[in-house]
């Protein structure tokens, strides 16, 4: 017994349909926790970009760093649970840390805390960034720390005679994870779309606040079931013992080189624990290529694609959990049985290889969609060129000379498109009045030609999240107030241009007033367009404004969001075949006392996958997004081939049989002493039996002699 004895505090919980009541608290806890995690994660990249104002690359870097931390901290959680607090207390304490982190994230998204001038932008962005980083660090510690504990704690609730119920519990547990993920990725983007705050804007505090509330609910539900749980006391950390065991084996590998020691088949063949570690290392060796799958799977680039229309991009993440809930039973009940009936050897490692290949195909599909999107986007200037669009606000025609081409501009009209210039161009403002104009390299400008000269306005990017960028150019002789709906857009002085305002899809109604007269102008908007509305001097007031010209700077999106479904289907099918099979394979090939070691190793591959994303993103200098997708797909195909070769040479084992054989071959010291004593005892008994037999034989011979004599 001693250190290896596992002490359990049995609960007196009743059962329902053969299941302990305590597991229902665990399942509800997991549902709420996964809702909290995936709900927060669904809007995290968008929060980085549009609230903290980070660029795409930096936002992606921080996102993947956070995800990597979430899958590195399970090692810490396993050590704390096994060697110090036990699973129950570890889940309680780290859930508190988790909930605090979610609350801090919700607070960090409240711009009004530092927005003293109420312009919608925080005055102290450093404060919000610092709070966000503290919140994410606590969340990573909490969610990662409890990850290896909750499922195992649920398994501890079953008795030995409830093996069937325990197996079903893990299926229910997996479904609760995806149900929480599905609901959160539907609800959280809707909450984000609400407008809140002193200056109405997207409500990130609500989008983070609801997941924080669900984490608090998860903690309360778990605590309520405390009296019903079967709690396993900590029994010493197996991971520490594994490390010591490997060190012991390495030392003996170099110490026992002499011919007097028997040669071993493997340098780890020294004790039972070492034999078990050898089984684990054999599986961990197969894990080496696996992080590349997660490098593709955990990328969130599809949620922020420009040029996509119809629904909120972060809501597309609901496709993944929906497909999981559909594909898991289809694979288990239809696909795998059909393959088995065809007498094909579709082993677990072959399934995982197919899953990796499907993920690579998903990124090829993403690249094809991206190419189509790029064809619909405006062509922005290179670093050595400039672009310009011209708006003539003079009551006379103008000529623009650029190289060998001349452009005629009628009064109060704009050029049809942006012109690209390698150098300066000549602007002819009238007979004999030429002006050389040069623009900064890499800029996209709108040049407004007015009486007092020209006024450049810059726009480099396409509006994102389906918004439409609208601006007004006032050529009227008075100051004009422009309203959008019931809100004042801007007051624009004569011969001046407003800034851009984002307007939602649909029939936009703009009110224009000079302080005395009022009229309305309507414009039907799609997704992702940009317009300049030119108000001429001849503006007429009435029910509708007369004379306003609308110039399209950037055309609306023309690619439907549904084109993303094939790549989501492929990546999800790859996940089902790869991830679920990988968990099953890891469990079946692990020794009885090291299931948690391989679980931690499996989660570690997810963390390494996100680190790979960071490395490749920083090292790659690809300007085109589709090329980056092809790069990741190519890397995964290469890794898939390596893994297939490893799988070909892998021999499936039965850990229980090996442990039994090794125990028989290598008895411990007590068994050795007992065996020696038994051998000695047998030797003595055999010797006595021989003496008795000899004495009996001698007596019998004497008796026969006596009878003969008689």
PDB file of N, CA and C in Angstrom, residues 560-605:
ATOM      1  N   UNK A 560     -20.561  35.296 -51.578  1.00  0.00           N
ATOM      2  CA  UNK A 560     -21.471  34.919 -50.496  1.00  0.00           C
ATOM      3  C   UNK A 560     -20.735  34.142 -49.415  1.00  0.00           C
ATOM      4  N   UNK A 561     -21.185  34.332 -48.166  1.00  0.00           N
ATOM      5  CA  UNK A 561     -20.575  33.653 -47.028  1.00  0.00           C
ATOM      6  C   UNK A 561     -20.699  32.133 -47.143  1.00  0.00           C
ATOM      7  N   UNK A 562     -21.676  31.649 -47.888  1.00  0.00           N
ATOM      8  CA  UNK A 562     -21.890  30.213 -48.020  1.00  0.00           C
ATOM      9  C   UNK A 562     -20.714  29.515 -48.693  1.00  0.00           C
ATOM     10  N   UNK A 563     -19.895  30.275 -49.422  1.00  0.00           N
ATOM     11  CA  UNK A 563     -18.730  29.659 -50.066  1.00  0.00           C
ATOM     12  C   UNK A 563     -17.691  29.197 -49.048  1.00  0.00           C
ATOM     13  N   UNK A 564     -17.845  29.626 -47.795  1.00  0.00           N
ATOM     14  CA  UNK A 564     -16.934  29.153 -46.751  1.00  0.00           C
ATOM     15  C   UNK A 564     -17.332  27.784 -46.201  1.00  0.00           C
ATOM     16  N   UNK A 565     -18.569  27.364 -46.468  1.00  0.00           N
ATOM     17  CA  UNK A 565     -19.047  26.110 -45.879  1.00  0.00           C
ATOM     18  C   UNK A 565     -18.217  24.900 -46.312  1.00  0.00           C
ATOM     19  N   UNK A 566     -17.832  24.760 -47.602  1.00  0.00           N
ATOM     20  CA  UNK A 566     -17.023  23.586 -47.969  1.00  0.00           C
ATOM     21  C   UNK A 566     -15.735  23.463 -47.161  1.00  0.00           C
ATOM     22  N   UNK A 567     -15.043  24.578 -46.936  1.00  0.00           N
ATOM     23  CA  UNK A 567     -13.793  24.472 -46.179  1.00  0.00           C
ATOM     24  C   UNK A 567     -14.069  24.186 -44.703  1.00  0.00           C
ATOM     25  N   UNK A 568     -15.174  24.715 -44.171  1.00  0.00           N
ATOM     26  CA  UNK A 568     -15.552  24.368 -42.802  1.00  0.00           C
ATOM     27  C   UNK A 568     -15.925  22.889 -42.693  1.00  0.00           C
ATOM     28  N   UNK A 569     -16.608  22.369 -43.708  1.00  0.00           N
ATOM     29  CA  UNK A 569     -16.968  20.951 -43.697  1.00  0.00           C
ATOM     30  C   UNK A 569     -15.714  20.082 -43.717  1.00  0.00           C
ATOM     31  N   UNK A 570     -14.752  20.427 -44.560  1.00  0.00           N
ATOM     32  CA  UNK A 570     -13.531  19.626 -44.669  1.00  0.00           C
ATOM     33  C   UNK A 570     -12.716  19.671 -43.382  1.00  0.00           C
ATOM     34  N   UNK A 571     -12.567  20.861 -42.796  1.00  0.00           N
ATOM     35  CA  UNK A 571     -11.748  20.969 -41.582  1.00  0.00           C
ATOM     36  C   UNK A 571     -12.446  20.284 -40.406  1.00  0.00           C
ATOM     37  N   UNK A 572     -13.789  20.324 -40.366  1.00  0.00           N
ATOM     38  CA  UNK A 572     -14.516  19.669 -39.278  1.00  0.00           C
ATOM     39  C   UNK A 572     -14.494  18.156 -39.436  1.00  0.00           C
ATOM     40  N   UNK A 573     -14.655  17.674 -40.679  1.00  0.00           N
ATOM     41  CA  UNK A 573     -14.537  16.233 -40.918  1.00  0.00           C
ATOM     42  C   UNK A 573     -13.143  15.752 -40.534  1.00  0.00           C
ATOM     43  N   UNK A 574     -12.136  16.565 -40.854  1.00  0.00           N
ATOM     44  CA  UNK A 574     -10.775  16.222 -40.449  1.00  0.00           C
ATOM     45  C   UNK A 574     -10.631  16.176 -38.943  1.00  0.00           C
ATOM     46  N   UNK A 575     -11.288  17.117 -38.246  1.00  0.00           N
ATOM     47  CA  UNK A 575     -11.221  17.137 -36.782  1.00  0.00           C
ATOM     48  C   UNK A 575     -11.852  15.882 -36.181  1.00  0.00           C
ATOM     49  N   UNK A 576     -13.032  15.503 -36.694  1.00  0.00           N
ATOM     50  CA  UNK A 576     -13.734  14.333 -36.156  1.00  0.00           C
ATOM     51  C   UNK A 576     -12.896  13.075 -36.353  1.00  0.00           C
ATOM     52  N   UNK A 577     -12.347  12.905 -37.556  1.00  0.00           N
ATOM     53  CA  UNK A 577     -11.556  11.705 -37.842  1.00  0.00           C
ATOM     54  C   UNK A 577     -10.231  11.725 -37.095  1.00  0.00           C
ATOM     55  N   UNK A 578      -9.644  12.903 -36.968  1.00  0.00           N
ATOM     56  CA  UNK A 578      -8.314  13.027 -36.361  1.00  0.00           C
ATOM     57  C   UNK A 578      -8.377  13.087 -34.838  1.00  0.00           C
ATOM     58  N   UNK A 579      -9.154  14.017 -34.311  1.00  0.00           N
ATOM     59  CA  UNK A 579      -9.114  14.301 -32.878  1.00  0.00           C
ATOM     60  C   UNK A 579      -9.760  13.193 -32.052  1.00  0.00           C
ATOM     61  N   UNK A 580     -10.982  12.797 -32.417  1.00  0.00           N
ATOM     62  CA  UNK A 580     -11.674  11.766 -31.647  1.00  0.00           C
ATOM     63  C   UNK A 580     -10.902  10.450 -31.703  1.00  0.00           C
ATOM     64  N   UNK A 581     -10.413  10.107 -32.894  1.00  0.00           N
ATOM     65  CA  UNK A 581      -9.626   8.875 -33.033  1.00  0.00           C
ATOM     66  C   UNK A 581      -8.320   8.973 -32.255  1.00  0.00           C
ATOM     67  N   UNK A 582      -7.704  10.137 -32.271  1.00  0.00           N
ATOM     68  CA  UNK A 582      -6.450  10.316 -31.545  1.00  0.00           C
ATOM     69  C   UNK A 582      -6.616  10.117 -30.054  1.00  0.00           C
ATOM     70  N   UNK A 583      -7.717  10.621 -29.492  1.00  0.00           N
ATOM     71  CA  UNK A 583      -7.976  10.411 -28.068  1.00  0.00           C
ATOM     72  C   UNK A 583      -8.180   8.934 -27.754  1.00  0.00           C
ATOM     73  N   UNK A 584      -8.934   8.257 -28.617  1.00  0.00           N
ATOM     74  CA  UNK A 584      -9.177   6.826 -28.416  1.00  0.00           C
ATOM     75  C   UNK A 584      -7.871   6.039 -28.521  1.00  0.00           C
ATOM     76  N   UNK A 585      -7.060   6.364 -29.529  1.00  0.00           N
ATOM     77  CA  UNK A 585      -5.782   5.674 -29.716  1.00  0.00           C
ATOM     78  C   UNK A 585      -4.857   5.897 -28.525  1.00  0.00           C
ATOM     79  N   UNK A 586      -4.789   7.136 -28.052  1.00  0.00           N
ATOM     80  CA  UNK A 586      -3.910   7.448 -26.928  1.00  0.00           C
ATOM     81  C   UNK A 586      -4.317   6.672 -25.680  1.00  0.00           C
ATOM     82  N   UNK A 587      -5.616   6.567 -25.463  1.00  0.00           N
ATOM     83  CA  UNK A 587      -6.094   5.847 -24.276  1.00  0.00           C
ATOM     84  C   UNK A 587      -5.786   4.359 -24.377  1.00  0.00           C
ATOM     85  N   UNK A 588      -5.996   3.780 -25.567  1.00  0.00           N
ATOM     86  CA  UNK A 588      -5.827   2.335 -25.721  1.00  0.00           C
ATOM     87  C   UNK A 588      -4.365   1.921 -25.679  1.00  0.00           C
ATOM     88  N   UNK A 589      -3.450   2.817 -26.045  1.00  0.00           N
ATOM     89  CA  UNK A 589      -2.034   2.460 -26.102  1.00  0.00           C
ATOM     90  C   UNK A 589      -1.258   2.890 -24.860  1.00  0.00           C
ATOM     91  N   UNK A 590      -1.938   3.495 -23.897  1.00  0.00           N
ATOM     92  CA  UNK A 590      -1.253   3.972 -22.691  1.00  0.00           C
ATOM     93  C   UNK A 590      -1.340   2.935 -21.588  1.00  0.00           C
ATOM     94  N   UNK A 591      -0.286   2.783 -20.781  1.00  0.00           N
ATOM     95  CA  UNK A 591      -0.353   1.891 -19.614  1.00  0.00           C
ATOM     96  C   UNK A 591      -1.379   2.390 -18.611  1.00  0.00           C
ATOM     97  N   UNK A 592      -1.777   1.514 -17.720  1.00  0.00           N
ATOM     98  CA  UNK A 592      -2.900   1.796 -16.835  1.00  0.00           C
ATOM     99  C   UNK A 592      -2.689   3.011 -15.950  1.00  0.00           C
ATOM    100  N   UNK A 593      -1.451   3.267 -15.531  1.00  0.00           N
ATOM    101  CA  UNK A 593      -1.208   4.364 -14.593  1.00  0.00           C
ATOM    102  C   UNK A 593      -0.690   5.627 -15.274  1.00  0.00           C
ATOM    103  N   UNK A 594      -0.754   5.700 -16.629  1.00  0.00           N
ATOM    104  CA  UNK A 594      -0.211   6.862 -17.330  1.00  0.00           C
ATOM    105  C   UNK A 594      -1.177   7.414 -18.371  1.00  0.00           C
ATOM    106  N   UNK A 595      -2.465   7.201 -18.168  1.00  0.00           N
ATOM    107  CA  UNK A 595      -3.458   7.784 -19.068  1.00  0.00           C
ATOM    108  C   UNK A 595      -3.377   9.308 -19.056  1.00  0.00           C
ATOM    109  N   UNK A 596      -3.174   9.887 -17.863  1.00  0.00           N
ATOM    110  CA  UNK A 596      -3.107  11.348 -17.750  1.00  0.00           C
ATOM    111  C   UNK A 596      -1.866  11.915 -18.413  1.00  0.00           C
ATOM    112  N   UNK A 597      -0.781  11.131 -18.441  1.00  0.00           N
ATOM    113  CA  UNK A 597       0.444  11.605 -19.091  1.00  0.00           C
ATOM    114  C   UNK A 597       0.201  11.816 -20.580  1.00  0.00           C
ATOM    115  N   UNK A 598      -0.421  10.834 -21.219  1.00  0.00           N
ATOM    116  CA  UNK A 598      -0.688  10.974 -22.650  1.00  0.00           C
ATOM    117  C   UNK A 598      -1.753  12.029 -22.919  1.00  0.00           C
ATOM    118  N   UNK A 599      -2.699  12.205 -21.988  1.00  0.00           N
ATOM    119  CA  UNK A 599      -3.690  13.274 -22.143  1.00  0.00           C
ATOM    120  C   UNK A 599      -2.999  14.632 -22.156  1.00  0.00           C
ATOM    121  N   UNK A 600      -2.063  14.831 -21.228  1.00  0.00           N
ATOM    122  CA  UNK A 600      -1.301  16.083 -21.205  1.00  0.00           C
ATOM    123  C   UNK A 600      -0.452  16.225 -22.460  1.00  0.00           C
ATOM    124  N   UNK A 601       0.115  15.111 -22.931  1.00  0.00           N
ATOM    125  CA  UNK A 601       0.903  15.162 -24.166  1.00  0.00           C
ATOM    126  C   UNK A 601       0.059  15.517 -25.365  1.00  0.00           C
ATOM    127  N   UNK A 602      -1.163  14.995 -25.420  1.00  0.00           N
ATOM    128  CA  UNK A 602      -2.080  15.315 -26.520  1.00  0.00           C
ATOM    129  C   UNK A 602      -2.428  16.808 -26.520  1.00  0.00           C
ATOM    130  N   UNK A 603      -2.746  17.347 -25.354  1.00  0.00           N
ATOM    131  CA  UNK A 603      -3.059  18.775 -25.261  1.00  0.00           C
ATOM    132  C   UNK A 603      -1.848  19.627 -25.609  1.00  0.00           C
ATOM    133  N   UNK A 604      -0.665  19.124 -25.317  1.00  0.00           N
ATOM    134  CA  UNK A 604       0.550  19.867 -25.630  1.00  0.00           C
ATOM    135  C   UNK A 604       0.730  20.035 -27.134  1.00  0.00           C
ATOM    136  N   UNK A 605       0.259  19.064 -27.934  1.00  0.00           N
ATOM    137  CA  UNK A 605       0.370  19.204 -29.393  1.00  0.00           C
ATOM    138  C   UNK A 605      -0.458  20.390 -29.895  1.00  0.00           C
TER     139      UNK A 605
END
